[in-house]
Structures are given as C-alpha cells and as structure tokens.
Short mmCIF file of C-alpha atoms in Angstrom, two decimals:
data_model
loop_
_atom_site.label_atom_id
_atom_site.label_comp_id
_atom_site.label_asym_id
_atom_site.label_seq_id
_atom_site.Cartn_x
_atom_site.Cartn_y
_atom_site.Cartn_z
CA MET A 1 42.56 -19.71 90.58
CA THR A 2 44.39 -16.79 92.27
CA THR A 3 44.43 -16.33 95.97
CA TRP A 4 45.17 -12.83 97.35
CA ILE A 5 47.12 -12.23 100.52
CA THR A 6 45.94 -8.76 101.84
CA ILE A 7 48.46 -7.51 104.30
CA CYS A 8 47.79 -4.74 106.88
CA ASP A 9 50.92 -2.60 106.77
CA THR A 10 50.02 -0.29 109.41
CA CYS A 11 49.82 -2.95 112.23
CA LYS A 12 51.91 -2.24 115.23
CA LYS A 13 52.21 -5.01 118.01
CA ASP A 14 52.31 -4.05 121.66
CA GLY A 15 55.70 -2.47 122.46
CA TRP A 16 56.29 -1.31 118.95
CA GLU A 17 57.15 2.19 120.19
CA SER A 18 60.11 0.78 122.33
CA GLY A 19 61.94 -0.38 119.13
CA ASP A 20 63.44 1.55 116.27
CA MET A 21 60.06 2.41 114.71
CA THR A 22 61.70 2.60 111.14
CA LEU A 23 58.88 0.24 109.95
CA THR A 24 55.67 -0.90 111.35
CA ASP A 25 55.37 -4.49 112.27
CA GLY A 26 52.87 -4.86 109.38
CA GLU A 27 55.46 -3.38 106.87
CA LYS A 28 57.90 -5.97 108.29
CA LEU A 29 55.56 -8.84 107.78
CA ALA A 30 54.34 -7.56 104.32
CA ALA A 31 57.99 -7.62 103.02
CA LEU A 32 58.52 -11.04 104.36
CA ILE A 33 55.30 -12.39 102.79
CA GLU A 34 55.91 -10.70 99.47
CA ALA A 35 59.40 -12.23 99.37
CA ALA A 36 58.00 -15.68 100.22
CA ALA A 37 55.31 -15.39 97.65
CA ALA A 38 57.67 -14.09 94.76
CA GLY A 39 57.21 -16.05 91.68
CA LEU A 40 54.20 -18.06 92.61
CA SER A 41 51.64 -17.81 89.68
CA ASN A 42 48.49 -18.43 91.64
CA ILE A 43 49.26 -16.03 94.78
CA ARG A 44 49.25 -12.43 94.66
CA THR A 45 49.93 -9.83 97.46
CA ARG A 46 48.65 -6.38 98.24
CA ARG A 47 49.16 -4.06 101.24
CA VAL A 48 46.40 -2.10 102.69
CA SER A 49 46.42 0.40 105.31
CA CYS A 50 44.38 -1.07 108.23
CA LEU A 51 42.32 -4.18 108.34
CA MET A 52 40.90 -3.03 111.68
CA GLY A 53 42.20 -5.84 113.77
CA CYS A 54 44.46 -3.69 115.81
CA LYS A 55 44.05 -5.68 118.95
CA GLY A 56 45.71 -8.66 117.28
CA ALA A 57 48.30 -7.12 115.04
CA CYS A 58 49.71 -8.32 112.36
CA ASN A 59 46.65 -9.14 110.33
CA VAL A 60 46.22 -10.70 106.91
CA ALA A 61 43.24 -11.63 104.70
CA ILE A 62 43.28 -14.76 102.45
CA GLN A 63 40.90 -14.25 99.64
CA GLY A 64 39.84 -15.74 96.54
CA ALA A 65 36.93 -15.06 94.22
CA GLY A 66 33.88 -17.43 94.80
CA LYS A 67 35.73 -18.93 97.85
CA LEU A 68 35.61 -18.84 101.64
CA ASN A 69 37.92 -15.95 102.76
CA TYR A 70 39.79 -15.71 105.98
CA THR A 71 41.32 -13.10 108.27
CA ILE A 72 44.16 -14.29 110.34
CA GLY A 73 46.13 -12.17 112.75
CA ALA A 74 48.37 -11.90 115.93
CA PHE A 75 51.44 -12.89 114.04
CA ASP A 76 55.04 -11.96 114.91
CA PRO A 77 56.69 -10.20 111.84
CA ASP A 78 59.16 -13.06 111.07
CA SER A 79 59.98 -15.56 108.33
CA ASP A 80 58.17 -18.47 110.17
CA ALA A 81 54.81 -16.52 110.02
CA ALA A 82 55.37 -15.30 106.39
CA SER A 83 56.05 -19.02 105.20
CA GLY A 84 53.16 -20.34 106.99
CA ILE A 85 50.85 -17.68 105.48
CA VAL A 86 52.06 -18.18 101.98
CA ALA A 87 51.79 -22.15 102.42
CA TYR A 88 48.26 -21.71 103.58
CA ALA A 89 47.38 -19.30 100.63
CA MET A 90 48.80 -21.87 98.27
CA ALA A 91 46.49 -24.64 99.95
CA HIS A 92 43.65 -22.12 99.67
CA ALA A 93 44.37 -21.49 95.98
CA ALA A 94 44.24 -25.17 95.27
CA SER A 95 41.03 -25.69 96.96
CA ASP A 96 37.73 -25.43 94.97
CA THR A 97 36.00 -23.87 97.90
CA GLY A 98 38.70 -22.11 99.73
CA GLN A 99 38.35 -24.44 102.73
CA VAL A 100 41.64 -26.18 103.70
CA PRO A 101 41.45 -29.31 105.90
CA TYR A 102 43.06 -28.63 109.43
CA ARG A 103 45.46 -31.36 108.88
CA ASP A 104 46.84 -29.54 106.02
CA TRP A 105 47.27 -26.03 107.84
CA PRO A 106 50.94 -25.07 108.41
CA GLN A 107 51.74 -25.05 112.24
CA ALA A 108 52.55 -21.23 111.81
CA ILE A 109 48.95 -20.28 111.20
CA LYS A 110 47.25 -22.57 113.69
CA GLY A 111 45.51 -20.34 116.45
CA HIS A 112 45.71 -17.35 114.33
CA PHE A 113 42.19 -17.43 112.52
CA VAL A 114 40.10 -14.39 113.33
CA THR A 115 37.18 -14.68 110.86
CA ARG A 116 35.83 -16.73 107.99
CA HIS A 117 33.68 -14.99 105.34
CA PRO A 118 31.41 -16.78 102.90
CA PRO A 119 31.89 -16.03 99.20
CA LEU A 120 29.76 -13.30 97.92
CA PRO A 121 26.62 -14.42 95.73
CA ASP A 122 27.21 -14.41 92.07
CA ASP A 123 23.96 -12.55 91.39
CA GLU A 124 22.22 -9.66 93.18
#
C-alpha cells in the first residue's frame, strides 16, 4: 500500500532571513526527501504550501489510506532528516495499521512527532 510523504514547501526556520533566501527551508527539505524516495514503489511525495506548523518548521505528514497518519516537524533541512523521514515512511507503508514500533523508528525522527490522526471511517 502506498504511503504519501506530504512536505510543506513554505516552511522557514528561525533565522532563515539571514541566509541566501533563494529557497525556503521547506523547499530544501522537499528536494532532499524527493531524492531519497526516488524509485521507491510504495512511497510517493508531494509538496503543499503550508501545513500550519510554522512554529516547528520543517513539517511533513506521513499518510496512507485506512492507516494512522502522522505529522512530524522541527527538522533541519538536511540529508539525515530526509533519510529518516523516508525510512519511517517505508515502515509506515509496510504496516497494516500505519503504526510503527518505536524500536523501528529511525533516530532522525525521534522527538519530531507533532500529531497522530486516526484513519477516516470507511462509511458515512
């Protein structure tokens, strides 16, 4: 089953304006995640403009149909974060419920969980 990594591309960490400002921190993280997920059959990525977690930028949602979904954030836009996010998404995709045992979490995502959302009901 496919797991989506939804990446906020408008996130800006504190101090962003003192850098070159060519790309937002969210755009930098998105490019790294997209590269890390390239070629994975059960992982898809998409960018959105704002996940409303500005206080803890860089934010990402890990989502799958019929599964628990997670928002994680406060990442530095670097390859360690991107690799950890993709590794977690792969474990999420392999899980029937979306729940991944803590012992299987990549170190790079520990301490970055913001919210967990139950799956939507199948019927109205």
